[in-house]
Amino acid sequence: MKVIIRDHESEAALWVADRIANAIKAKAKISDKPFVLGLPTGSTPLKVYAELVRKVKAGELSFKNVITFNMDEYVGLPVEHPESYHSFMYNNLFNHIDIPRENIHILDGNAPDLAAECASYEEKIAATGGFDLFLGGIGEDGHIAFNEPFSPLQSRTRVVTLTDDTIRVNSRFFGGDINLVPKQAMSVGVATVLGAKEVVIMAFGPKKARAIGEAIEGPITHKNTVSALQNHPDGIVVMDEDAAGELKVSSYKYFKAVEAAEMR
Ligand code: PGA
């Protein structure tokens, strides 16, 4: 696992946006096949999305040959609800870039048959040949997508029940009222994410420090589903100093030294 630590979130977000842009351009140079990108919602990716939008508007990057799959969506929330992940993605990214609408995939939390919707999502992902890069955040409880503690590390896209912790954390988007937060969601599985050629997990702020410390230094465990990234051949965790606060000093120095050596 590679770990990138930057003083502030804004610098870490620029690093991530550059990584994504470079990966899209690198594939375009050697192949006509679309770049397949997994995307998260939440507070964490906002600065990355803003920078990707800037790059597209500046003519530095194009999403014309990019296919996206979002990692999750609430069950039962209308698509046009301001807190649906559909709304989030269009407002923060898709409405501002040149991605063809048919290349965008987001789980339908109002599908008549939710299990069939999940199965078809996995089929659509497989039909593309799989993810080139999956971008994600981490929950305060160590979740990746909505793979809450005790989700199987071999899980695939399915309906999940949110933990009380996640409902409480996400209630900030619903006027602080936990009763307005959907209790279920659909989410790609841990194995869906780890099937990507490259996985980039971002963590910003002190609230993520405990989960990040456990994911990186603890055992691989379903109690912290991001910890499964330890087994991925190309996993990167990008964080600010606040999120690095629970790493051991020796680990912190090691990651900084590796990065400095690779830049020489
Ligand atoms: P956040 O959520 O980006 O809003 O902190 C991350 C997550 O729950 O995975």
PDB file of C-alpha atoms and ligand atoms in Angstrom:
ATOM      1  CA  MET A   1       0.000   0.000   0.000  1.00  0.00           C
ATOM      2  CA  LYS A   2       1.235   3.439  -0.883  1.00  0.00           C
ATOM      3  CA  VAL A   3       0.482   6.348   1.435  1.00  0.00           C
ATOM      4  CA  ILE A   4       0.605   9.999   0.397  1.00  0.00           C
ATOM      5  CA  ILE A   5       0.427  12.619   3.150  1.00  0.00           C
ATOM      6  CA  ARG A   6      -0.020  16.321   2.412  1.00  0.00           C
ATOM      7  CA  ASP A   7      -0.202  19.214   4.872  1.00  0.00           C
ATOM      8  CA  HIS A   8      -3.712  20.206   3.822  1.00  0.00           C
ATOM      9  CA  GLU A   9      -6.739  18.709   2.133  1.00  0.00           C
ATOM     10  CA  SER A  10      -6.477  21.077  -0.830  1.00  0.00           C
ATOM     11  CA  GLU A  11      -2.966  19.850  -1.712  1.00  0.00           C
ATOM     12  CA  ALA A  12      -4.007  16.218  -1.270  1.00  0.00           C
ATOM     13  CA  ALA A  13      -7.028  16.798  -3.524  1.00  0.00           C
ATOM     14  CA  LEU A  14      -4.822  18.273  -6.255  1.00  0.00           C
ATOM     15  CA  TRP A  15      -2.589  15.204  -6.040  1.00  0.00           C
ATOM     16  CA  VAL A  16      -5.629  12.935  -6.497  1.00  0.00           C
ATOM     17  CA  ALA A  17      -7.071  14.965  -9.391  1.00  0.00           C
ATOM     18  CA  ASP A  18      -3.686  14.874 -11.151  1.00  0.00           C
ATOM     19  CA  ARG A  19      -3.472  11.127 -10.605  1.00  0.00           C
ATOM     20  CA  ILE A  20      -6.899  10.589 -12.181  1.00  0.00           C
ATOM     21  CA  ALA A  21      -6.203  12.971 -15.079  1.00  0.00           C
ATOM     22  CA  ASN A  22      -2.833  11.342 -15.792  1.00  0.00           C
ATOM     23  CA  ALA A  23      -4.351   7.861 -15.688  1.00  0.00           C
ATOM     24  CA  ILE A  24      -7.106   8.856 -18.152  1.00  0.00           C
ATOM     25  CA  LYS A  25      -4.549  10.431 -20.505  1.00  0.00           C
ATOM     26  CA  ALA A  26      -2.126   7.508 -20.193  1.00  0.00           C
ATOM     27  CA  LYS A  27      -4.793   4.990 -21.220  1.00  0.00           C
ATOM     28  CA  ALA A  28      -5.962   7.200 -24.110  1.00  0.00           C
ATOM     29  CA  LYS A  29      -2.415   7.163 -25.489  1.00  0.00           C
ATOM     30  CA  ILE A  30      -2.261   3.388 -25.760  1.00  0.00           C
ATOM     31  CA  SER A  31      -5.882   2.326 -26.246  1.00  0.00           C
ATOM     32  CA  ASP A  32      -9.213   3.370 -27.751  1.00  0.00           C
ATOM     33  CA  LYS A  33     -11.040   1.583 -24.947  1.00  0.00           C
ATOM     34  CA  PRO A  34     -12.857   3.801 -22.469  1.00  0.00           C
ATOM     35  CA  PHE A  35     -11.355   4.543 -19.076  1.00  0.00           C
ATOM     36  CA  VAL A  36     -13.573   2.996 -16.399  1.00  0.00           C
ATOM     37  CA  LEU A  37     -13.752   5.069 -13.222  1.00  0.00           C
ATOM     38  CA  GLY A  38     -15.445   4.311  -9.893  1.00  0.00           C
ATOM     39  CA  LEU A  39     -16.601   7.407  -8.010  1.00  0.00           C
ATOM     40  CA  PRO A  40     -17.735   8.331  -4.495  1.00  0.00           C
ATOM     41  CA  THR A  41     -19.990  11.036  -3.080  1.00  0.00           C
ATOM     42  CA  GLY A  42     -19.677  12.814   0.281  1.00  0.00           C
ATOM     43  CA  SER A  43     -17.606  15.746   1.518  1.00  0.00           C
ATOM     44  CA  THR A  44     -14.288  14.099   0.761  1.00  0.00           C
ATOM     45  CA  PRO A  45     -14.225  14.210  -3.070  1.00  0.00           C
ATOM     46  CA  LEU A  46     -15.557  17.776  -3.435  1.00  0.00           C
ATOM     47  CA  LYS A  47     -12.180  19.461  -4.001  1.00  0.00           C
ATOM     48  CA  VAL A  48     -11.091  16.675  -6.359  1.00  0.00           C
ATOM     49  CA  TYR A  49     -14.246  17.127  -8.433  1.00  0.00           C
ATOM     50  CA  ALA A  50     -13.754  20.910  -8.478  1.00  0.00           C
ATOM     51  CA  GLU A  51     -10.226  20.428  -9.819  1.00  0.00           C
ATOM     52  CA  LEU A  52     -11.366  17.900 -12.441  1.00  0.00           C
ATOM     53  CA  VAL A  53     -14.017  20.388 -13.586  1.00  0.00           C
ATOM     54  CA  ARG A  54     -11.346  23.100 -13.787  1.00  0.00           C
ATOM     55  CA  LYS A  55      -9.106  20.836 -15.874  1.00  0.00           C
ATOM     56  CA  VAL A  56     -11.938  20.044 -18.297  1.00  0.00           C
ATOM     57  CA  LYS A  57     -12.954  23.712 -18.628  1.00  0.00           C
ATOM     58  CA  ALA A  58      -9.301  24.649 -19.209  1.00  0.00           C
ATOM     59  CA  GLY A  59      -9.103  22.084 -22.012  1.00  0.00           C
ATOM     60  CA  GLU A  60      -6.518  19.995 -20.106  1.00  0.00           C
ATOM     61  CA  LEU A  61      -8.713  16.901 -19.741  1.00  0.00           C
ATOM     62  CA  SER A  62     -11.682  15.235 -21.400  1.00  0.00           C
ATOM     63  CA  PHE A  63     -14.186  12.702 -20.073  1.00  0.00           C
ATOM     64  CA  LYS A  64     -15.532  11.889 -23.558  1.00  0.00           C
ATOM     65  CA  ASN A  65     -14.067   8.396 -23.375  1.00  0.00           C
ATOM     66  CA  VAL A  66     -14.611   7.804 -19.651  1.00  0.00           C
ATOM     67  CA  ILE A  67     -17.287   5.500 -18.212  1.00  0.00           C
ATOM     68  CA  THR A  68     -18.235   6.060 -14.581  1.00  0.00           C
ATOM     69  CA  PHE A  69     -19.941   3.929 -11.969  1.00  0.00           C
ATOM     70  CA  ASN A  70     -20.867   5.464  -8.655  1.00  0.00           C
ATOM     71  CA  MET A  71     -20.290   3.375  -5.597  1.00  0.00           C
ATOM     72  CA  ASP A  72     -23.637   3.755  -3.879  1.00  0.00           C
ATOM     73  CA  GLU A  73     -27.086   5.307  -3.611  1.00  0.00           C
ATOM     74  CA  TYR A  74     -29.754   5.519  -0.937  1.00  0.00           C
ATOM     75  CA  VAL A  75     -32.772   3.243  -1.244  1.00  0.00           C
ATOM     76  CA  GLY A  76     -36.117   4.990  -1.661  1.00  0.00           C
ATOM     77  CA  LEU A  77     -34.865   8.573  -1.947  1.00  0.00           C
ATOM     78  CA  PRO A  78     -36.267  10.247  -5.086  1.00  0.00           C
ATOM     79  CA  VAL A  79     -33.577  10.834  -7.719  1.00  0.00           C
ATOM     80  CA  GLU A  80     -34.372  14.573  -7.716  1.00  0.00           C
ATOM     81  CA  HIS A  81     -33.974  14.823  -3.913  1.00  0.00           C
ATOM     82  CA  PRO A  82     -31.110  17.267  -3.260  1.00  0.00           C
ATOM     83  CA  GLU A  83     -29.328  14.657  -1.118  1.00  0.00           C
ATOM     84  CA  SER A  84     -29.641  11.778  -3.566  1.00  0.00           C
ATOM     85  CA  TYR A  85     -26.281  10.708  -4.888  1.00  0.00           C
ATOM     86  CA  HIS A  86     -27.671  11.293  -8.382  1.00  0.00           C
ATOM     87  CA  SER A  87     -28.163  14.981  -7.498  1.00  0.00           C
ATOM     88  CA  PHE A  88     -24.766  15.166  -5.843  1.00  0.00           C
ATOM     89  CA  MET A  89     -22.928  13.772  -8.839  1.00  0.00           C
ATOM     90  CA  TYR A  90     -24.665  15.916 -11.442  1.00  0.00           C
ATOM     91  CA  ASN A  91     -24.333  19.084  -9.336  1.00  0.00           C
ATOM     92  CA  ASN A  92     -20.703  18.593  -8.426  1.00  0.00           C
ATOM     93  CA  LEU A  93     -19.252  16.887 -11.482  1.00  0.00           C
ATOM     94  CA  PHE A  94     -21.302  15.566 -14.397  1.00  0.00           C
ATOM     95  CA  ASN A  95     -23.115  18.825 -15.277  1.00  0.00           C
ATOM     96  CA  HIS A  96     -19.760  20.578 -15.644  1.00  0.00           C
ATOM     97  CA  ILE A  97     -17.715  18.104 -17.693  1.00  0.00           C
ATOM     98  CA  ASP A  98     -17.927  16.633 -21.185  1.00  0.00           C
ATOM     99  CA  ILE A  99     -18.897  13.079 -20.197  1.00  0.00           C
ATOM    100  CA  PRO A 100     -21.583  11.536 -22.456  1.00  0.00           C
ATOM    101  CA  ARG A 101     -24.730  10.947 -20.372  1.00  0.00           C
ATOM    102  CA  GLU A 102     -24.878   7.299 -21.457  1.00  0.00           C
ATOM    103  CA  ASN A 103     -21.444   6.723 -19.880  1.00  0.00           C
ATOM    104  CA  ILE A 104     -22.733   7.601 -16.401  1.00  0.00           C
ATOM    105  CA  HIS A 105     -23.943   4.770 -14.142  1.00  0.00           C
ATOM    106  CA  ILE A 106     -25.546   5.271 -10.748  1.00  0.00           C
ATOM    107  CA  LEU A 107     -27.506   2.598  -8.903  1.00  0.00           C
ATOM    108  CA  ASP A 108     -31.274   3.119  -9.008  1.00  0.00           C
ATOM    109  CA  GLY A 109     -32.423   3.171  -5.394  1.00  0.00           C
ATOM    110  CA  ASN A 110     -36.040   3.173  -6.577  1.00  0.00           C
ATOM    111  CA  ALA A 111     -35.802   0.135  -8.868  1.00  0.00           C
ATOM    112  CA  PRO A 112     -38.784  -2.229  -8.504  1.00  0.00           C
ATOM    113  CA  ASP A 113     -36.396  -5.150  -7.969  1.00  0.00           C
ATOM    114  CA  LEU A 114     -33.388  -3.938  -6.014  1.00  0.00           C
ATOM    115  CA  ALA A 115     -31.551  -7.280  -6.135  1.00  0.00           C
ATOM    116  CA  ALA A 116     -31.914  -7.403  -9.919  1.00  0.00           C
ATOM    117  CA  GLU A 117     -30.646  -3.819 -10.148  1.00  0.00           C
ATOM    118  CA  CYS A 118     -27.546  -4.775  -8.124  1.00  0.00           C
ATOM    119  CA  ALA A 119     -26.889  -7.869 -10.265  1.00  0.00           C
ATOM    120  CA  SER A 120     -27.265  -5.879 -13.456  1.00  0.00           C
ATOM    121  CA  TYR A 121     -24.834  -3.220 -12.127  1.00  0.00           C
ATOM    122  CA  GLU A 122     -22.162  -5.888 -11.610  1.00  0.00           C
ATOM    123  CA  GLU A 123     -22.852  -7.203 -15.122  1.00  0.00           C
ATOM    124  CA  LYS A 124     -22.465  -3.727 -16.611  1.00  0.00           C
ATOM    125  CA  ILE A 125     -19.171  -3.255 -14.774  1.00  0.00           C
ATOM    126  CA  ALA A 126     -17.911  -6.631 -15.996  1.00  0.00           C
ATOM    127  CA  ALA A 127     -18.979  -5.822 -19.573  1.00  0.00           C
ATOM    128  CA  THR A 128     -16.648  -2.792 -19.593  1.00  0.00           C
ATOM    129  CA  GLY A 129     -13.695  -5.007 -18.726  1.00  0.00           C
ATOM    130  CA  GLY A 130     -13.491  -3.687 -15.159  1.00  0.00           C
ATOM    131  CA  PHE A 131     -12.381  -0.539 -13.383  1.00  0.00           C
ATOM    132  CA  ASP A 132      -9.156   1.192 -14.294  1.00  0.00           C
ATOM    133  CA  LEU A 133      -9.353   3.263 -11.129  1.00  0.00           C
ATOM    134  CA  PHE A 134     -11.728   3.316  -8.186  1.00  0.00           C
ATOM    135  CA  LEU A 135     -11.756   6.479  -6.087  1.00  0.00           C
ATOM    136  CA  GLY A 136     -13.191   6.349  -2.577  1.00  0.00           C
ATOM    137  CA  GLY A 137     -13.380   7.945   0.826  1.00  0.00           C
ATOM    138  CA  ILE A 138     -13.463   6.272   4.224  1.00  0.00           C
ATOM    139  CA  GLY A 139     -16.209   6.428   6.830  1.00  0.00           C
ATOM    140  CA  GLU A 140     -15.482   7.234  10.446  1.00  0.00           C
ATOM    141  CA  ASP A 141     -16.097   3.533  11.084  1.00  0.00           C
ATOM    142  CA  GLY A 142     -13.677   2.487   8.323  1.00  0.00           C
ATOM    143  CA  HIS A 143     -16.300   1.767   5.682  1.00  0.00           C
ATOM    144  CA  ILE A 144     -15.580   1.831   1.960  1.00  0.00           C
ATOM    145  CA  ALA A 145     -18.673   2.737  -0.053  1.00  0.00           C
ATOM    146  CA  PHE A 146     -21.505   1.595   2.241  1.00  0.00           C
ATOM    147  CA  ASN A 147     -19.647  -1.543   3.280  1.00  0.00           C
ATOM    148  CA  GLU A 148     -20.229  -1.080   6.968  1.00  0.00           C
ATOM    149  CA  PRO A 149     -18.280  -2.975   9.638  1.00  0.00           C
ATOM    150  CA  PHE A 150     -18.785  -6.746   9.276  1.00  0.00           C
ATOM    151  CA  SER A 151     -19.502  -6.540   5.546  1.00  0.00           C
ATOM    152  CA  PRO A 152     -17.896  -9.531   3.856  1.00  0.00           C
ATOM    153  CA  LEU A 153     -14.626  -8.608   2.203  1.00  0.00           C
ATOM    154  CA  GLN A 154     -15.779 -10.719  -0.768  1.00  0.00           C
ATOM    155  CA  SER A 155     -19.030  -8.732  -1.098  1.00  0.00           C
ATOM    156  CA  ARG A 156     -20.444  -7.524  -4.408  1.00  0.00           C
ATOM    157  CA  THR A 157     -23.108  -4.917  -5.194  1.00  0.00           C
ATOM    158  CA  ARG A 158     -26.126  -5.388  -2.930  1.00  0.00           C
ATOM    159  CA  VAL A 159     -28.666  -3.726  -0.669  1.00  0.00           C
ATOM    160  CA  VAL A 160     -27.179  -2.810   2.706  1.00  0.00           C
ATOM    161  CA  THR A 161     -28.566  -1.566   6.010  1.00  0.00           C
ATOM    162  CA  LEU A 162     -26.819   1.518   7.318  1.00  0.00           C
ATOM    163  CA  THR A 163     -25.416   1.495  10.838  1.00  0.00           C
ATOM    164  CA  ASP A 164     -26.658   3.975  13.426  1.00  0.00           C
ATOM    165  CA  ASP A 165     -23.212   5.612  13.288  1.00  0.00           C
ATOM    166  CA  THR A 166     -23.439   6.245   9.542  1.00  0.00           C
ATOM    167  CA  ILE A 167     -27.013   7.503   9.822  1.00  0.00           C
ATOM    168  CA  ARG A 168     -25.887   9.929  12.544  1.00  0.00           C
ATOM    169  CA  VAL A 169     -22.856  11.102  10.529  1.00  0.00           C
ATOM    170  CA  ASN A 170     -24.929  11.541   7.339  1.00  0.00           C
ATOM    171  CA  SER A 171     -27.772  13.339   9.134  1.00  0.00           C
ATOM    172  CA  ARG A 172     -25.704  16.524   8.651  1.00  0.00           C
ATOM    173  CA  PHE A 173     -26.937  16.461   5.058  1.00  0.00           C
ATOM    174  CA  PHE A 174     -30.565  16.082   6.202  1.00  0.00           C
ATOM    175  CA  GLY A 175     -30.834  19.098   8.507  1.00  0.00           C
ATOM    176  CA  GLY A 176     -29.447  17.068  11.405  1.00  0.00           C
ATOM    177  CA  ASP A 177     -32.590  14.895  11.550  1.00  0.00           C
ATOM    178  CA  ILE A 178     -31.642  11.210  11.719  1.00  0.00           C
ATOM    179  CA  ASN A 179     -35.235  10.263  10.868  1.00  0.00           C
ATOM    180  CA  LEU A 180     -34.850  11.774   7.399  1.00  0.00           C
ATOM    181  CA  VAL A 181     -31.787   9.660   6.532  1.00  0.00           C
ATOM    182  CA  PRO A 182     -32.699   6.531   4.538  1.00  0.00           C
ATOM    183  CA  LYS A 183     -31.984   3.381   6.529  1.00  0.00           C
ATOM    184  CA  GLN A 184     -30.928   1.348   3.523  1.00  0.00           C
ATOM    185  CA  ALA A 185     -28.682   1.879   0.546  1.00  0.00           C
ATOM    186  CA  MET A 186     -27.323   0.001  -2.424  1.00  0.00           C
ATOM    187  CA  SER A 187     -23.582  -0.293  -2.551  1.00  0.00           C
ATOM    188  CA  VAL A 188     -20.856  -1.877  -4.584  1.00  0.00           C
ATOM    189  CA  GLY A 189     -19.116  -4.530  -2.512  1.00  0.00           C
ATOM    190  CA  VAL A 190     -15.604  -4.565  -1.107  1.00  0.00           C
ATOM    191  CA  ALA A 191     -14.640  -7.061  -3.812  1.00  0.00           C
ATOM    192  CA  THR A 192     -16.159  -4.805  -6.492  1.00  0.00           C
ATOM    193  CA  VAL A 193     -13.856  -1.964  -5.408  1.00  0.00           C
ATOM    194  CA  LEU A 194     -10.808  -4.184  -4.998  1.00  0.00           C
ATOM    195  CA  GLY A 195     -11.343  -5.571  -8.506  1.00  0.00           C
ATOM    196  CA  ALA A 196     -10.123  -2.222  -9.876  1.00  0.00           C
ATOM    197  CA  LYS A 197      -6.611  -2.048 -11.299  1.00  0.00           C
ATOM    198  CA  GLU A 198      -5.911   0.892  -9.000  1.00  0.00           C
ATOM    199  CA  VAL A 199      -7.757   1.992  -5.862  1.00  0.00           C
ATOM    200  CA  VAL A 200      -7.294   5.495  -4.433  1.00  0.00           C
ATOM    201  CA  ILE A 201      -8.769   6.150  -0.990  1.00  0.00           C
ATOM    202  CA  MET A 202      -8.869   9.688   0.393  1.00  0.00           C
ATOM    203  CA  ALA A 203      -9.126  10.736   4.039  1.00  0.00           C
ATOM    204  CA  PHE A 204      -9.263  14.308   5.270  1.00  0.00           C
ATOM    205  CA  GLY A 205      -9.646  15.714   8.762  1.00  0.00           C
ATOM    206  CA  PRO A 206      -9.169  14.425  12.309  1.00  0.00           C
ATOM    207  CA  LYS A 207     -12.458  12.506  12.356  1.00  0.00           C
ATOM    208  CA  LYS A 208     -10.963  10.012   9.909  1.00  0.00           C
ATOM    209  CA  ALA A 209      -7.703   9.513  11.842  1.00  0.00           C
ATOM    210  CA  ARG A 210      -8.783   6.491  13.890  1.00  0.00           C
ATOM    211  CA  ALA A 211     -10.305   4.631  10.934  1.00  0.00           C
ATOM    212  CA  ILE A 212      -7.258   5.400   8.772  1.00  0.00           C
ATOM    213  CA  GLY A 213      -4.823   4.258  11.482  1.00  0.00           C
ATOM    214  CA  GLU A 214      -6.680   0.961  11.802  1.00  0.00           C
ATOM    215  CA  ALA A 215      -7.035   0.477   8.038  1.00  0.00           C
ATOM    216  CA  ILE A 216      -3.308   0.947   7.447  1.00  0.00           C
ATOM    217  CA  GLU A 217      -1.685  -0.465  10.578  1.00  0.00           C
ATOM    218  CA  GLY A 218      -4.299  -2.855  11.889  1.00  0.00           C
ATOM    219  CA  PRO A 219      -5.156  -6.349  10.684  1.00  0.00           C
ATOM    220  CA  ILE A 220      -7.214  -6.921   7.549  1.00  0.00           C
ATOM    221  CA  THR A 221     -10.662  -7.215   9.035  1.00  0.00           C
ATOM    222  CA  HIS A 222     -14.313  -6.886   8.112  1.00  0.00           C
ATOM    223  CA  LYS A 223     -14.560  -4.473  11.085  1.00  0.00           C
ATOM    224  CA  ASN A 224     -12.769  -1.890   8.924  1.00  0.00           C
ATOM    225  CA  THR A 225     -13.489  -2.698   5.305  1.00  0.00           C
ATOM    226  CA  VAL A 226     -10.879  -0.263   3.945  1.00  0.00           C
ATOM    227  CA  SER A 227      -8.265  -2.503   5.620  1.00  0.00           C
ATOM    228  CA  ALA A 228      -8.872  -4.954   2.743  1.00  0.00           C
ATOM    229  CA  LEU A 229      -6.862  -2.526   0.600  1.00  0.00           C
ATOM    230  CA  GLN A 230      -3.744  -3.981   2.254  1.00  0.00           C
ATOM    231  CA  ASN A 231      -4.086  -6.947  -0.112  1.00  0.00           C
ATOM    232  CA  HIS A 232      -4.508  -4.854  -3.259  1.00  0.00           C
ATOM    233  CA  PRO A 233      -1.496  -4.705  -5.594  1.00  0.00           C
ATOM    234  CA  ASP A 234      -2.056  -1.036  -6.387  1.00  0.00           C
ATOM    235  CA  GLY A 235      -3.755   0.624  -3.434  1.00  0.00           C
ATOM    236  CA  ILE A 236      -3.048   4.246  -2.520  1.00  0.00           C
ATOM    237  CA  VAL A 237      -4.292   6.163   0.518  1.00  0.00           C
ATOM    238  CA  VAL A 238      -4.072   9.949   0.216  1.00  0.00           C
ATOM    239  CA  MET A 239      -4.589  12.029   3.351  1.00  0.00           C
ATOM    240  CA  ASP A 240      -3.969  15.328   5.043  1.00  0.00           C
ATOM    241  CA  GLU A 241      -1.950  15.706   8.251  1.00  0.00           C
ATOM    242  CA  ASP A 242      -5.096  15.627  10.391  1.00  0.00           C
ATOM    243  CA  ALA A 243      -6.181  12.257   9.043  1.00  0.00           C
ATOM    244  CA  ALA A 244      -2.628  10.944   9.593  1.00  0.00           C
ATOM    245  CA  GLY A 245      -2.858  11.817  13.291  1.00  0.00           C
ATOM    246  CA  GLU A 246      -3.282   8.244  14.558  1.00  0.00           C
ATOM    247  CA  LEU A 247      -0.489   6.686  12.508  1.00  0.00           C
ATOM    248  CA  LYS A 248       2.554   5.599  14.489  1.00  0.00           C
ATOM    249  CA  VAL A 249       5.447   8.047  14.186  1.00  0.00           C
ATOM    250  CA  SER A 250       7.527   5.256  12.632  1.00  0.00           C
ATOM    251  CA  SER A 251       4.867   4.530   9.974  1.00  0.00           C
ATOM    252  CA  TYR A 252       4.435   8.226   9.248  1.00  0.00           C
ATOM    253  CA  LYS A 253       8.205   8.686   8.775  1.00  0.00           C
ATOM    254  CA  TYR A 254       8.386   5.575   6.605  1.00  0.00           C
ATOM    255  CA  PHE A 255       5.644   6.763   4.227  1.00  0.00           C
ATOM    256  CA  LYS A 256       7.195  10.225   3.963  1.00  0.00           C
ATOM    257  CA  ALA A 257      10.635   8.715   3.292  1.00  0.00           C
ATOM    258  CA  VAL A 258       9.291   6.400   0.561  1.00  0.00           C
ATOM    259  CA  GLU A 259       7.612   9.289  -1.187  1.00  0.00           C
ATOM    260  CA  ALA A 260      10.716  11.498  -0.963  1.00  0.00           C
ATOM    261  CA  ALA A 261      12.847   8.657  -2.366  1.00  0.00           C
ATOM    262  CA  GLU A 262      10.446   8.050  -5.271  1.00  0.00           C
ATOM    263  CA  MET A 263      10.514  11.736  -6.185  1.00  0.00           C
ATOM    264  CA  ARG A 264      14.338  11.825  -6.373  1.00  0.00           C
TER     265      ARG A 264
HETATM  266  P1  PGA B   1     -17.510  11.845   3.730  1.00  0.00           P
HETATM  267  O1  PGA B   1     -17.972  10.348   3.743  1.00  0.00           O
HETATM  268  O2  PGA B   1     -16.700  12.009   2.485  1.00  0.00           O
HETATM  269  O3  PGA B   1     -18.778  12.662   3.677  1.00  0.00           O
HETATM  270  O4  PGA B   1     -16.692  12.065   4.950  1.00  0.00           O
HETATM  271  C1  PGA B   1     -17.019   9.362   3.484  1.00  0.00           C
HETATM  272  C2  PGA B   1     -17.656   8.008   3.640  1.00  0.00           C
HETATM  273  O5  PGA B   1     -18.592   7.877   4.435  1.00  0.00           O
HETATM  274  O6  PGA B   1     -17.191   7.077   2.988  1.00  0.00           O
END
